[in-house]
CSV table of C-alpha atoms in Angstrom, one decimal:
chain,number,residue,atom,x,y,z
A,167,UNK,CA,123.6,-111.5,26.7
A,168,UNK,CA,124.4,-113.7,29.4
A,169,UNK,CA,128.6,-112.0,29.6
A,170,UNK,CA,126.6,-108.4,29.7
A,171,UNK,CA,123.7,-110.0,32.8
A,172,UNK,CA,126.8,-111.0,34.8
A,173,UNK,CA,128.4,-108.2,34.4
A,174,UNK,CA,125.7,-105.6,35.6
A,175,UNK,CA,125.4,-105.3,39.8
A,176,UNK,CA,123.4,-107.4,41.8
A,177,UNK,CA,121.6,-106.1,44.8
A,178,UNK,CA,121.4,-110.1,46.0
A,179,UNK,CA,123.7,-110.8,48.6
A,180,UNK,CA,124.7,-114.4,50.2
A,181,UNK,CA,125.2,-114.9,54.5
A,182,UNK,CA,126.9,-117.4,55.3
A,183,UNK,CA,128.3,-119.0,58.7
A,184,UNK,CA,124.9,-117.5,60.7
A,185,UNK,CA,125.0,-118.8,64.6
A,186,UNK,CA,122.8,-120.5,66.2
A,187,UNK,CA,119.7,-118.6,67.1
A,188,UNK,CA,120.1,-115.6,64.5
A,189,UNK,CA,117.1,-116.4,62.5
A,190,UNK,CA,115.1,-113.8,60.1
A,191,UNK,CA,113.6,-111.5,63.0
A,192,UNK,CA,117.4,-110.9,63.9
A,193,UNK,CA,118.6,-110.9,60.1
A,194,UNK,CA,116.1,-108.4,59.0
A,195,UNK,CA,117.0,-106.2,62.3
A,196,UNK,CA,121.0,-106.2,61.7
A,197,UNK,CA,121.0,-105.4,58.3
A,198,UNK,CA,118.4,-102.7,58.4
A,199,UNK,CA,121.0,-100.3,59.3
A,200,UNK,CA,122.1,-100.4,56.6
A,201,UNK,CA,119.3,-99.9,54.2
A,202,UNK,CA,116.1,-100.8,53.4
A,203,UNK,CA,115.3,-105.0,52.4
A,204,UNK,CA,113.4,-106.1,49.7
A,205,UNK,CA,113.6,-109.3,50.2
A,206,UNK,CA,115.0,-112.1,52.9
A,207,UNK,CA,115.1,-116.1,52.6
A,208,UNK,CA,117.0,-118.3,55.5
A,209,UNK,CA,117.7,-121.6,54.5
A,210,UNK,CA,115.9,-124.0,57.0
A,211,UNK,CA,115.8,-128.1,58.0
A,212,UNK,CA,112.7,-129.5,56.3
A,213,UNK,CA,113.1,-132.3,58.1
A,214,UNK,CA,113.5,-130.3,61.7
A,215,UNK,CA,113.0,-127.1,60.7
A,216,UNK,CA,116.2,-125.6,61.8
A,217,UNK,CA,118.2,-123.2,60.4
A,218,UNK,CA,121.1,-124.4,57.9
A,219,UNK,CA,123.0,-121.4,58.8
A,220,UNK,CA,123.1,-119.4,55.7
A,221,UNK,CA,120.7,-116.3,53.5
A,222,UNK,CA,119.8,-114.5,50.7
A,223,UNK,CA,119.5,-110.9,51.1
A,224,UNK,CA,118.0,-108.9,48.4
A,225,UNK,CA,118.4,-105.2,49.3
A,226,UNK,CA,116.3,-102.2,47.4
A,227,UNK,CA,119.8,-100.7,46.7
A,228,UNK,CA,122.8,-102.1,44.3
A,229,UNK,CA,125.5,-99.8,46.5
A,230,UNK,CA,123.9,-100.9,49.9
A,231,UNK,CA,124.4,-104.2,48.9
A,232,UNK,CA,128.2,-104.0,48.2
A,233,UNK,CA,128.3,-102.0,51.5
A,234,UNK,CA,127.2,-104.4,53.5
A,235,UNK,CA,128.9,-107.5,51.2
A,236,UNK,CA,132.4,-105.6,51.9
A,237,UNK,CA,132.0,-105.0,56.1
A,238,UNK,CA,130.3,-108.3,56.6
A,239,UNK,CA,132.7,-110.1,55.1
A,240,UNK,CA,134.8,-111.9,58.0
A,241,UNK,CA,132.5,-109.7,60.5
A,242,UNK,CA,132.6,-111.9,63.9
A,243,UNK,CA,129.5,-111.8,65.4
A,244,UNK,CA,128.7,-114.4,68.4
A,245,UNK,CA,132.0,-116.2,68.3
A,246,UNK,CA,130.9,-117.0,64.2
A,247,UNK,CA,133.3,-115.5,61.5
A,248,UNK,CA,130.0,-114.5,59.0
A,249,UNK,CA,131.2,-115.2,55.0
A,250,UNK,CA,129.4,-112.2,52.6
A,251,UNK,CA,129.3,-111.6,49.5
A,252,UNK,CA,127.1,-110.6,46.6
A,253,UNK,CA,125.7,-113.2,43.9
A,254,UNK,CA,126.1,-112.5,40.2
A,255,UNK,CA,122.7,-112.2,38.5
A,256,UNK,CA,123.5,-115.2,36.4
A,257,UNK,CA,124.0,-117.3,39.6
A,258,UNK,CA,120.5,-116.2,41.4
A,259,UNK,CA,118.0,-118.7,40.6
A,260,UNK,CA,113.9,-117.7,39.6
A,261,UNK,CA,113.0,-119.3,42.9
A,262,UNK,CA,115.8,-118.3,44.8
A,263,UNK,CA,113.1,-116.2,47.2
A,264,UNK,CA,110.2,-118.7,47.1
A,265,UNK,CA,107.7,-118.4,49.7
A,266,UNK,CA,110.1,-115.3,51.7
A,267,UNK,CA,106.9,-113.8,52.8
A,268,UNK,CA,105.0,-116.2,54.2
A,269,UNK,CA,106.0,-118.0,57.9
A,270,UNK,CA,107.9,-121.1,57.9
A,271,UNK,CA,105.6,-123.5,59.0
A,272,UNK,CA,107.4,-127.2,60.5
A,273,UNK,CA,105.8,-130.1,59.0
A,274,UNK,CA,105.5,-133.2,61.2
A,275,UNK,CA,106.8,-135.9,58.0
A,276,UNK,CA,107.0,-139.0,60.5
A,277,UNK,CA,103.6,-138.5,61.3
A,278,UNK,CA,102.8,-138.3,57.5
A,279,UNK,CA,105.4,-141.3,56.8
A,280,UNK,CA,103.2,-143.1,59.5
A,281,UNK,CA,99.9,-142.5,58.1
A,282,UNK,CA,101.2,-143.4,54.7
A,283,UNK,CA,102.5,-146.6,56.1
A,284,UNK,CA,99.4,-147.7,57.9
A,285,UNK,CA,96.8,-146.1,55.7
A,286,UNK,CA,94.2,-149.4,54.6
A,287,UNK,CA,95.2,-150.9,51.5
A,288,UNK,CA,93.0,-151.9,48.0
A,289,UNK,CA,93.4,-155.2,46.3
A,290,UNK,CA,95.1,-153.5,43.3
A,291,UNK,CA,97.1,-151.0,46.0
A,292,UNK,CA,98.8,-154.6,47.5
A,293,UNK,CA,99.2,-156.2,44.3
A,294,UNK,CA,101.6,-153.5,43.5
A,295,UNK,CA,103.1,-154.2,46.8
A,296,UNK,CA,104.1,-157.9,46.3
A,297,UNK,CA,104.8,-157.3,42.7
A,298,UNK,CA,107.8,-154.7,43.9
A,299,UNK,CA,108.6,-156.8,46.4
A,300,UNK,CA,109.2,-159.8,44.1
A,301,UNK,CA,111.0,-157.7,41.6
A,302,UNK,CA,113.6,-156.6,44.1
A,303,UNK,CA,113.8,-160.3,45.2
A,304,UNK,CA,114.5,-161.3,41.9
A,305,UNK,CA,117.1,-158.5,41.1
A,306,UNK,CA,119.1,-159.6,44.7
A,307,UNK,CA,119.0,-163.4,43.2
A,308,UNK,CA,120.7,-162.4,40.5
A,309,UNK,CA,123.4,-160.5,42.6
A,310,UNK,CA,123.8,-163.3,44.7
A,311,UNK,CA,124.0,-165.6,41.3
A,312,UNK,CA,127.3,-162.9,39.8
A,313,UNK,CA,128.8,-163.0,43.0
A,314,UNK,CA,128.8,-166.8,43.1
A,315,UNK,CA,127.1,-167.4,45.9
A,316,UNK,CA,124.7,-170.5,46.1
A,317,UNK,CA,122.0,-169.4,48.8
A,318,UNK,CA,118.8,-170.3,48.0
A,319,UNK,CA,115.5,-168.8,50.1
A,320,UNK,CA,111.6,-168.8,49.9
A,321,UNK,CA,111.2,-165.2,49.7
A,322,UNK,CA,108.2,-163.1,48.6
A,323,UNK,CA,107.8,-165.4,45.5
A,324,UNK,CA,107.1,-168.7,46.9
A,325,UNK,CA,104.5,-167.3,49.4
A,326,UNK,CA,102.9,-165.4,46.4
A,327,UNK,CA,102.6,-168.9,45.0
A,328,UNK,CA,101.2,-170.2,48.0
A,329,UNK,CA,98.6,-167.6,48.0
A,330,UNK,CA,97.3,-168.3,44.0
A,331,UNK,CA,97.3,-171.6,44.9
A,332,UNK,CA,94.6,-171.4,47.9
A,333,UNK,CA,93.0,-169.0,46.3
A,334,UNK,CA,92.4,-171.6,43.6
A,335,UNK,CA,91.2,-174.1,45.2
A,336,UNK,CA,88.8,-172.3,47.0
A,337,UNK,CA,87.8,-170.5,43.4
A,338,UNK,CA,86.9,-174.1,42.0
A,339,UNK,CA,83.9,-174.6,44.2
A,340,UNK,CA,83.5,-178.4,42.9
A,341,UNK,CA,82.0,-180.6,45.0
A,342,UNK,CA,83.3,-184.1,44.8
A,343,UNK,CA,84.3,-186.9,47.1
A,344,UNK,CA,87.8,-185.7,48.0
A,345,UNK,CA,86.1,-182.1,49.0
A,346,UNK,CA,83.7,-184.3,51.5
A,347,UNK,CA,85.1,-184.0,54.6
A,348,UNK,CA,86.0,-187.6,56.0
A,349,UNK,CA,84.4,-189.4,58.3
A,350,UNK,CA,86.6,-190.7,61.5
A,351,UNK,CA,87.9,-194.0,60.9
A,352,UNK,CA,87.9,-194.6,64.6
A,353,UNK,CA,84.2,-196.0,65.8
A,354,UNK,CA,83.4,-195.5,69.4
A,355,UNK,CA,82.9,-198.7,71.4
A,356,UNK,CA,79.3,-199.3,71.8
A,357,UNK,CA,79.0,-201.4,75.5
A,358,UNK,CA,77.1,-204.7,74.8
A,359,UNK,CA,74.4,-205.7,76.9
A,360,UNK,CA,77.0,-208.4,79.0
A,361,UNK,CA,79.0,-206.0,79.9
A,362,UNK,CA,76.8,-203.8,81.2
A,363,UNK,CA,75.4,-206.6,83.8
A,364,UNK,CA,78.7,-207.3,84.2
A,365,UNK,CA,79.2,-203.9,85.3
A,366,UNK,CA,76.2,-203.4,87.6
A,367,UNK,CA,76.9,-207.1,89.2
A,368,UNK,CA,80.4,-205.4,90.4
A,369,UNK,CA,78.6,-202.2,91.8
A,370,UNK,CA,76.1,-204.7,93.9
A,371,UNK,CA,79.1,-206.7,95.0
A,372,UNK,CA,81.2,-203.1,96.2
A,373,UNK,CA,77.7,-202.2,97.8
A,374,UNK,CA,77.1,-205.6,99.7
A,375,UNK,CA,80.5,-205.6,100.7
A,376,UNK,CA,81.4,-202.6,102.1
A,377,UNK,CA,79.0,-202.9,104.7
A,378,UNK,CA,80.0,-206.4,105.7
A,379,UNK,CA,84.0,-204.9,106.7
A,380,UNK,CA,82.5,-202.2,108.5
A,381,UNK,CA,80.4,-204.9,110.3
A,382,UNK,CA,83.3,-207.3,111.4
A,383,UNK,CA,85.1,-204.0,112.5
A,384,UNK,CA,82.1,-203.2,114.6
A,385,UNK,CA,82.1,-206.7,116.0
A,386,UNK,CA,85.7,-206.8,117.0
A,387,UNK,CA,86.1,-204.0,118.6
A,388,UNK,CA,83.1,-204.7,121.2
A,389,UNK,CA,84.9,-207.8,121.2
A,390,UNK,CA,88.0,-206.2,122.6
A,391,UNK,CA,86.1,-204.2,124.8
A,392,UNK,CA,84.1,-207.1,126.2
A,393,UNK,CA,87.5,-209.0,127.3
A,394,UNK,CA,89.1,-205.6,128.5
A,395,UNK,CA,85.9,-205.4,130.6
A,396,UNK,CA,86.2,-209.3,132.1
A,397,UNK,CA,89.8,-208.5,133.1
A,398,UNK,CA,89.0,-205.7,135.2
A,399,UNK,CA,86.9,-207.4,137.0
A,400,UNK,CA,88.8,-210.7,137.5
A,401,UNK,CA,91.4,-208.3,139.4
A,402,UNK,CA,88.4,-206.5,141.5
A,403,UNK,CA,87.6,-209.7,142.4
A,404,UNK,CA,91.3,-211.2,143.3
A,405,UNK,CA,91.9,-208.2,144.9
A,406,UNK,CA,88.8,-208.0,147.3
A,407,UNK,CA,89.7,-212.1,148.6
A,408,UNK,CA,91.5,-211.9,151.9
C-alpha cells in the first residue's frame, strides 16, 4: 500500500531558496500563472516571525504541478537560484498545511517569558522552585565529586535549612526565660545628691566670676586712660613755661 501511495503523483510541490521579501502575497501571485492553488504554507520564525525561506505548494492539478516543479527548478529569481520539486505522497505530512488560511499572526514570547517570570508565586508554586533548585544542586555535586574536584559551597540547600529552622522557632511559640528579651546589663548612672551641689556650687562660682574679670578689665583700662590723660597735660604745661 504504502509502494503503490508513493508511486501515484502528487500535486504538493516544495520551494526552496525563497529571497528575502517574497512572502505568500508574492508566492501565490507568481505561481498563479501557472494554474490555479489549492493550497500555500511558507515556513516562518516563531520566534521573529520571519520567513525561513522555503514552501509548500499544493496545486488543484497533478500536471501543473510537475510543470512548474520542472521550470522552477534552478529558476533565478532576485539573485536566488529557487530549488523545486514535488513531494511524494508518503513524504507529505497530515499537518503539513496547518493553519494556511488563516494570517500569521507574530507572538511577542519575551513579553510572555516575562510575565511567566514575574507572575506572583503560591506557597506550593515556590516549594517546587527550591525543590528543583536543590535537585540540580545536588546532581552538579555529584559531578564535581566524579571529576575529583573538592569544592564545597552553601548553595540552595543550606539556605533551605536556614529557612525550616526560623520557621521553627517562630512555630514553637513557647514562652520561657530564654524567649524574654534581656534586660541591659548596663544601669544608667543615677547623680547623687553631692554631686549635684557640687555641680550647681561650680555654675555659681563661673557666674560670680565672670563678672569680676570683666570688672578688673574695666578698671584697667580707665586706668590707662587716666595716666595717658596726666601726661598730656604735664607737656601742656612744660610747654606753656617761658
Amino acid at each position: 500500500k504504502a509502494a503503490a501511495k508513493a508511486a501515484k503523483p502528487s500535486s504538493v510541490i516544495y520551494l526552496g531558496h525563497l529571497p528575502h521579501g517574497f512572502e505568500e502575497a508574492e508566492i501565490r501571485g507568481f505561481l498563479n500563472q501557472f494554474g490555479s492553488i489549492r493550497k500555500l504554507r511558507l515556513s516562518r520564525s516563531k520566534k521573529t516571525g520571519n520567513s525561513r525561506g522555503y514552501a509548500f505548494v499544493q496545486f488543484v492539478d497533478k500536471e501543473v504541478a510537475a510543470i512548474v516543479a520542472e521550470t522552477m527548478s534552478g529558476y533565478f529569481l532576485m539573485e536566488k537560484r529557487l530549488v523545486c520539486h514535488i513531494m511524494p505522497r508518503d513524504k507529505c505530512h497530515p499537518e503539513l498545511f496547518a493553519g494556511h488560511d488563516s494570517k500569521f499572526v507574530k507572538i511577542d514570547w519575551h513579553g510572555l517569558n516575562r510575565e511567566q517570570v514575574n507572575k506572583p508565586r503560591t506557597a506550593e508554586g515556590m516549594k517546587k522552585i527550591t525543590a528543583r533548585l536543590v535537585k540540580r544542586e545536588a546532581e552538579k555535586r555529584k559531578k564535581l565529586a566524579a571529576l575529583g574536584i573538592d569544592y564545597d559551597f552553601p548553595g540552595y540547600a543550606a539556605g533551605d535549612k536556614r529557612k525550616r529552622k526560623t520557621s521553627k522557632d517562630e512555630g514553637d511559640g513557647k514562652v520561657g526565660n530564654d524567649n524574654v528579651p534581656k534586660k541591659s546589663s548596663k544601669k544608667k548612672r543615677k547623680t547623687s545628691d553631692a554631686e549635684k551641689v557640687d555641680g550647681t556650687v561650680e555654675e555659681e562660682e563661673i557666674q560670680v566670676k565672670t563678672p569680676k574679670k570683666s570688672a578688673a578689665k574695666r578698671s584697667a583700662k580707665t586706668e590707662v586712660k587716666k595716666g595717658k590723660k596726666k601726661k598730656s597735660s604735664k607737656k601742656k604745661r612744660r610747654d606753656s613755661v617761658p
